XYZ file of C-alpha atoms in Angstrom:
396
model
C 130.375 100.122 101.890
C 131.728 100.583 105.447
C 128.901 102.359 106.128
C 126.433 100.065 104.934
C 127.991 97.140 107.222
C 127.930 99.142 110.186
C 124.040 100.426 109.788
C 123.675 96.412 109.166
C 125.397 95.391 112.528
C 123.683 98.137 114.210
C 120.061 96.815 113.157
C 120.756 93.436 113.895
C 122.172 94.204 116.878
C 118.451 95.972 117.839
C 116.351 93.006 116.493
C 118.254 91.108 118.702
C 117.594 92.985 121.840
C 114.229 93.623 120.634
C 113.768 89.491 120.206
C 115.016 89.366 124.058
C 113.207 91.643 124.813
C 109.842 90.082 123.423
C 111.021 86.988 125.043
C 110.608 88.465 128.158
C 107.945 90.956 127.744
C 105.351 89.199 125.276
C 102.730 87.531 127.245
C 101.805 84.400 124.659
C 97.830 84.631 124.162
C 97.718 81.756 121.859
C 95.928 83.680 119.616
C 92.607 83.537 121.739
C 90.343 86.135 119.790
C 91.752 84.631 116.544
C 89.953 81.041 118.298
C 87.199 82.869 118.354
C 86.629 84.181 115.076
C 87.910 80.817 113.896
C 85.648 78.784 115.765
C 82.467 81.279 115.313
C 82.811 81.169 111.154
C 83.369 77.644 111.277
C 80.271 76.949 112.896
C 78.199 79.366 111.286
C 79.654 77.958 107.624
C 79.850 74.430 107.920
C 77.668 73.521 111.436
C 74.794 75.559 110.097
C 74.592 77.242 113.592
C 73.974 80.816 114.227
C 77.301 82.849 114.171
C 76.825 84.745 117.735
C 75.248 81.658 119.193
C 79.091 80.415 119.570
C 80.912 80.216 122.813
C 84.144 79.229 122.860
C 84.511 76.595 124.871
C 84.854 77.096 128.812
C 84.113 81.132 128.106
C 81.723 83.488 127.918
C 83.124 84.826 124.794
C 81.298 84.787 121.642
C 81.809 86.691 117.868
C 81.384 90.326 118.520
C 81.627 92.257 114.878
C 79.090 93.250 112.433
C 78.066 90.510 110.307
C 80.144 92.360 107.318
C 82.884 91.300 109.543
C 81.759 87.607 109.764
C 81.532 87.813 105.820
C 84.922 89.434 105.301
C 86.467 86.333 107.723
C 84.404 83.762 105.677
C 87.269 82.228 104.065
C 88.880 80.967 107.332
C 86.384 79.098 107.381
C 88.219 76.853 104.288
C 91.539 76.492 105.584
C 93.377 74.561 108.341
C 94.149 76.661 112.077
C 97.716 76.901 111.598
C 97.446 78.441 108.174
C 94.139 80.442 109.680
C 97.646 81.793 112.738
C 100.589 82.117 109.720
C 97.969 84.393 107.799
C 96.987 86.693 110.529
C 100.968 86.979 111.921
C 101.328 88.098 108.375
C 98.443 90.520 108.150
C 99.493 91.938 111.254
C 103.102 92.826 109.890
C 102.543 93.658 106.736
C 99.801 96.425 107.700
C 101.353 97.420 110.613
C 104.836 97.868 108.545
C 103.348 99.630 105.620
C 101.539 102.488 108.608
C 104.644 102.830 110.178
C 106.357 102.920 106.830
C 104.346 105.742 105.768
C 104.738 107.771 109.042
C 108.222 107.341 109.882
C 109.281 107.799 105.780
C 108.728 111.590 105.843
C 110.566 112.049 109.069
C 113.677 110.136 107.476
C 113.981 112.095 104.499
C 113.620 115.265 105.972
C 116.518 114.345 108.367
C 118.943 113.043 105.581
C 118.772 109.183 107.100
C 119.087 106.222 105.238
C 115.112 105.241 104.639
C 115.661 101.329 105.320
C 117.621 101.986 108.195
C 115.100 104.512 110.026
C 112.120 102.166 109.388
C 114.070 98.698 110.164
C 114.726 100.773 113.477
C 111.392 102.148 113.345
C 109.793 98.915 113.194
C 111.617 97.174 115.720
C 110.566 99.772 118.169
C 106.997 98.877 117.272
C 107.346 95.499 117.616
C 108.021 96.391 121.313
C 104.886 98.621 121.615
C 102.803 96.492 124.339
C 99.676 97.232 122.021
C 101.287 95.531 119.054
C 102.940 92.408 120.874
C 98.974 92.074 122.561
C 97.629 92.258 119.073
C 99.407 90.081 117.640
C 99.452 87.202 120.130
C 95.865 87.928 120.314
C 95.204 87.327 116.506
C 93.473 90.399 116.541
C 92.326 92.690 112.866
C 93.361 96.022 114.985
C 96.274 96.951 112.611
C 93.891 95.879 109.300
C 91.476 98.551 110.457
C 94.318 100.923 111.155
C 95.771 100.418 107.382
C 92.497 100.910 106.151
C 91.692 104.187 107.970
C 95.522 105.298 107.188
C 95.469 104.598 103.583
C 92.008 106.684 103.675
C 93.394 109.547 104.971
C 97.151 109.862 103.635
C 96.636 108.469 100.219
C 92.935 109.475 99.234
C 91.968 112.556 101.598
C 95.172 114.315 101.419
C 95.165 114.035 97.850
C 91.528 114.985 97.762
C 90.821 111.775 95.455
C 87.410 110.511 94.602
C 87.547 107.645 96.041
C 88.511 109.178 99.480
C 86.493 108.238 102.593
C 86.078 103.936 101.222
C 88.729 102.879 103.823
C 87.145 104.589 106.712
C 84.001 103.315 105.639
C 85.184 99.446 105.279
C 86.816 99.835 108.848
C 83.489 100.780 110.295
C 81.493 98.514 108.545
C 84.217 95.590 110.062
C 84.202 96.856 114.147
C 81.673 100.141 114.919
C 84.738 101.848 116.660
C 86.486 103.704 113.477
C 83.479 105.105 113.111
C 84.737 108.361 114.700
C 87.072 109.037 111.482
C 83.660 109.656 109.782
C 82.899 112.717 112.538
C 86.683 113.806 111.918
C 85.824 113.477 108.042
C 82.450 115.763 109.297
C 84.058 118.354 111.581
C 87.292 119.339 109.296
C 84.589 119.637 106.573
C 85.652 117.534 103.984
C 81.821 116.606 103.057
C 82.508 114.254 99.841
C 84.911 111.796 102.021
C 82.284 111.957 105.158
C 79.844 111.061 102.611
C 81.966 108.661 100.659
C 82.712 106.802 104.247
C 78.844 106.573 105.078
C 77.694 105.499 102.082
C 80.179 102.725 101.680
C 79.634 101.534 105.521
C 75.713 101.698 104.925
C 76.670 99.773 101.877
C 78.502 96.839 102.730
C 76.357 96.850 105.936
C 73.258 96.431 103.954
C 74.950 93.823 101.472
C 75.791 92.280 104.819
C 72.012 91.929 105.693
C 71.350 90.745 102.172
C 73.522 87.555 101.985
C 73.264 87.161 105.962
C 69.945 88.253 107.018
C 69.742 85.829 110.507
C 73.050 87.466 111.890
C 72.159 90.938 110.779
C 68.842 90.624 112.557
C 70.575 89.131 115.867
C 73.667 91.451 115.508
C 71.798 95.147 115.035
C 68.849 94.381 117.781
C 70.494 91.431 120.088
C 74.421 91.286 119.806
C 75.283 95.434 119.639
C 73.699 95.886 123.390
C 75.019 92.810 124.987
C 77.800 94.256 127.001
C 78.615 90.745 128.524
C 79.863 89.229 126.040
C 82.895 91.886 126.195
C 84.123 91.548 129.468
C 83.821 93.345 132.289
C 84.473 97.504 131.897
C 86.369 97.761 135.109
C 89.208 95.243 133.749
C 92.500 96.573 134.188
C 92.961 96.323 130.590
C 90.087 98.667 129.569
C 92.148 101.493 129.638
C 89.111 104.174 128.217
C 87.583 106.885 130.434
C 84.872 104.005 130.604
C 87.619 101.749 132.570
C 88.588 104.823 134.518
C 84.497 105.520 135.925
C 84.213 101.970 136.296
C 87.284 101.264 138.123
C 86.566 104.023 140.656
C 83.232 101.723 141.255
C 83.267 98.494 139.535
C 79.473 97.412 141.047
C 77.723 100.748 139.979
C 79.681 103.073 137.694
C 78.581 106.379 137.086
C 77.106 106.990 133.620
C 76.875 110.434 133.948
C 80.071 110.769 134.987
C 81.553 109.002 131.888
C 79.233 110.889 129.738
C 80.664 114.412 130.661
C 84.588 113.023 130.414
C 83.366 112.091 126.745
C 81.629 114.918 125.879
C 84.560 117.411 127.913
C 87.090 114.841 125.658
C 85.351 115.279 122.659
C 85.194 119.519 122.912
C 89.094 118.952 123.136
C 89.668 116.823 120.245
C 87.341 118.993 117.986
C 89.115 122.275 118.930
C 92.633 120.747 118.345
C 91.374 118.470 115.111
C 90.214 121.409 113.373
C 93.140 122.949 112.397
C 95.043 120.248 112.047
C 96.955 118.206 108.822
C 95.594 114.636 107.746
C 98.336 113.027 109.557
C 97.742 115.191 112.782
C 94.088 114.559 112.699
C 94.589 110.420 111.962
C 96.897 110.901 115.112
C 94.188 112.987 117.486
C 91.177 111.455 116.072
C 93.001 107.381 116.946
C 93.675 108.795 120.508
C 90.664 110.354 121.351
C 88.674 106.965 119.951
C 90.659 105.216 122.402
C 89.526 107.203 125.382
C 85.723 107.777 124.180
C 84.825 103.924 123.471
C 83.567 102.218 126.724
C 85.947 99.304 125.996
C 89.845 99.973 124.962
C 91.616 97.015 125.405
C 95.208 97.188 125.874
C 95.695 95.880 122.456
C 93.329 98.776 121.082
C 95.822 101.058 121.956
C 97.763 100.269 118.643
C 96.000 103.466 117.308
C 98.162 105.360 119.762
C 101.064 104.752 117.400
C 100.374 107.510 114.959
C 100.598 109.855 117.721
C 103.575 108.436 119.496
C 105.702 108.548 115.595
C 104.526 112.212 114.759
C 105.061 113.375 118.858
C 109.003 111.895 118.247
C 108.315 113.580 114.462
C 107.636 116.937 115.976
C 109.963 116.832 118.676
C 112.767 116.333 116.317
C 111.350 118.879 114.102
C 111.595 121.795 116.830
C 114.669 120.490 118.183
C 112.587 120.602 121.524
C 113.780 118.464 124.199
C 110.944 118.447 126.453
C 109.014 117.064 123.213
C 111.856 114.620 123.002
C 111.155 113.014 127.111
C 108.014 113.685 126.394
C 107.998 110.903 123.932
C 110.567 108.770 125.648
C 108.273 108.655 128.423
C 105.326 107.703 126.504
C 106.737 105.390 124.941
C 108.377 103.737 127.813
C 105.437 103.269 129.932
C 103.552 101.793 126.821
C 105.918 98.913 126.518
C 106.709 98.329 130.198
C 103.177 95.976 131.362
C 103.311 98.877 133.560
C 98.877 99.249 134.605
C 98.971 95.430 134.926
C 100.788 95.812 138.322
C 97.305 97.065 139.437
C 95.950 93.335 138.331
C 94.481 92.276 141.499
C 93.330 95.523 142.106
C 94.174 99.267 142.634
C 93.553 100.719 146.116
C 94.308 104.557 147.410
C 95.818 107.348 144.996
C 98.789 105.870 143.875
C 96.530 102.162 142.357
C 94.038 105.356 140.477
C 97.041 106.964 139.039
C 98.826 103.433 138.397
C 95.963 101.677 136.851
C 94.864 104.298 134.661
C 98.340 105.188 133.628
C 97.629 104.900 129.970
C 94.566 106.591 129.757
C 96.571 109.716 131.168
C 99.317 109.301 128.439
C 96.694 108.963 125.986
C 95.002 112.272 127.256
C 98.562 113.832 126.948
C 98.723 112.973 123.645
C 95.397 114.535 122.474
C 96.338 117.493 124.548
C 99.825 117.920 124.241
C 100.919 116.860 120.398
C 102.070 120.040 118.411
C 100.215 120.927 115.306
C 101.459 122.576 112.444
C 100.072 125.056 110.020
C 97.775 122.880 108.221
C 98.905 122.165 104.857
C 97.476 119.084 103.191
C 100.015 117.543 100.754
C 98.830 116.339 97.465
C 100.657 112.940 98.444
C 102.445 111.347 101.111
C 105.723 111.472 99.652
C 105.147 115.642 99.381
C 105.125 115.529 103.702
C 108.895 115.514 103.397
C 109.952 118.413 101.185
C 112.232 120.606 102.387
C 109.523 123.489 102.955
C 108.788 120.851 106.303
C 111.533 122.403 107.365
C 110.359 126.158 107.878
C 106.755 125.126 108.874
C 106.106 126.697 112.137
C 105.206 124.602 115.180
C 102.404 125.582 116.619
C 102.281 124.519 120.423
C 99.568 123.368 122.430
């Protein structure tokens, strides 16, 4: 019982310094692309107006998903704004808890720790992680579409289940971006799930069309190619190899140049991914999406935290300490505001190292992660059996 008090006073002393911490750190949003969805299905449902015909006020900044998307959101469309905030605060924990759940689990049995205690500590460091204070003060559905493409791959492609491949194709069909889980599904050869994915993205897409065909029309030959309504690519916050090129010149960025980092990025990822476990490849194949899409906002960077939990994962694993700063490191920098020091700009050497700080992490992380013999497990709770601990490490 002893024991059990002091694990108690020892998490609530963290979510205390994590909750002073926030109070600092978190920069409040007030839930601006939440506004937007909001406003956008509100006018398309009850004004009768054209969904990506919506500005919200005083921006440029209009509904940017797939109609699917729109339909998916439809319901906020019937309740008040504060209830529209409470049930994407909710959505956002719950999701992000049960991926981090899931992740950090494994690690805590295998180590002998209490489970609650590792994932209340667990999730307190999350709630740190810049990413996931900027998505949720945002409102943003980055960790739905994480859940979804996690769920996919630890609870229906491990297991090799029939239905495996529906989450990755429901995140796609929602934002374009996840699509790259369907090319992971592709290269590691697991040609059901890759189909699965596709045919349940075409699906939904062309359901989409059916009960929406105005927005589907606008969206697919209007919407998709209207890079405006984004933002500009050479944002300090668009930290892709996209932000990189276009920070280096924000007036005419090389294409070319951005197309051989993505295709140099991508020969990486595929070499690594291949011989890689499900919960490897979710890690490698969320990092490298991050660097190949020409926008990653700060708050895309949430699929970072697969590799940041299996990095500390690994580290522990092979008792490695360079693993173990390795991760400290990462970590620290991606809760620290650090790239927005480069705001107002980022002259000489030291602003293109600065203010592309977490693209080079996130290349680090694709490069750098250790991979272990691959050995699918029939289910998540299998990750954690004590043959884990005489897998070999296989370093990059």
């Amino acid at each position: 019982m002893e024991q059990v008090n002091r694990r108690i006073a020892v998490v609530a002393a963290v979510v205390l310094a994590t909750a002073a911490f926030l109070s600092v750190a978190t920069i409040r949003h007030n839930f601006f692309d939440l506004k937007v969805y909001y406003g956008a299905i509100n006018y398309w449902v009850h004004d009768g107006g054209q969904i990506y015909d919506w500005l919200k006020p005083n921006s440029k900044y209009g509904y940017t998903y797939p109609p699917f998307a729109a339909l998916v959101m439809v319901p906020m469309a019937f309740v008040s704004w504060p209830v529209a905030v409470v049930i994407s605060c909710a959505a956002a924990v719950v999701t992000g808890g049960l991926v981090v759940w899931w992740l950090v689990d494994p690690i805590a049995r295998r180590e002998g720790w209490t489970r609650w205690f590792a994932f209340a500590i667990a999730f307190c460091l999350v709630a740190a992680f810049e990413p996931m204070r900027e998505t949720f003060t945002f409102g943003q559905v980055n960790t739905l579409l994480l859940f979804l493409v996690a769920a996919d791959l630890l609870w229906l492609v491990g297991r090799g289940h029939k239905a495996a491949g529906v989450g990755i194709g429901l995140a796609t069909a929602v934002k374009l971006t996840p699509g790259i889980f369907i090319l992971y599904l592709l290269v590691t050869r697991r040609w059901r799930a890759a189909i699965t994915a596709s045919a349940t993205a075409a699906g939904v897409t062309l359901l989409a069309a059916a009960a929406a065909p105005d927005a589907s029309r606008q969206f697919w030959t209007e919407m998709l190619w209207n890079t405006d309504r984004v933002g500009s690519l050479s944002f300090i916050s668009n930290q892709s190899l996209e932000g990189v090129v276009a920070r280096l010149d924000p007036v005419h960025p090389r294409t070319v140049l951005w197309l051989a980092l993505v295709v140099a990025t991508l020969a990486v990822w595929v070499w690594r991914v291949r011989r890689a476990d499900v919960r490897t490849g979710l890690a490698l194949t969320g990092v490298v999406q991050c660097l190949v899409s020409p926008v990653t906002w700060v708050h895309h960077l949430v699929w970072l935290l697969p590799a940041l939990i299996l990095l500390f994962d690994r580290a522990l694993e092979a008792r490695n300490r360079r693993l173990v700063i390795f991760a400290i490191v990462t970590y620290g920098f991606l809760i620290s505001r650090f790239v927005w020091i480069w705001e107002r700009g980022s002259p000489g050497v030291s602003g293109f190292v600065g203010s592309n700080m977490y693209v080079w992490l996130s290349i680090a992380l694709l490069v750098l992660l250790p991979i272990p013999d691959r050995a699918d497990g029939p289910h998540v709770a299998d990750w954690s059996s004590a043959r884990t601990d005489h897998r070999r490490i296989v370093r990059a």
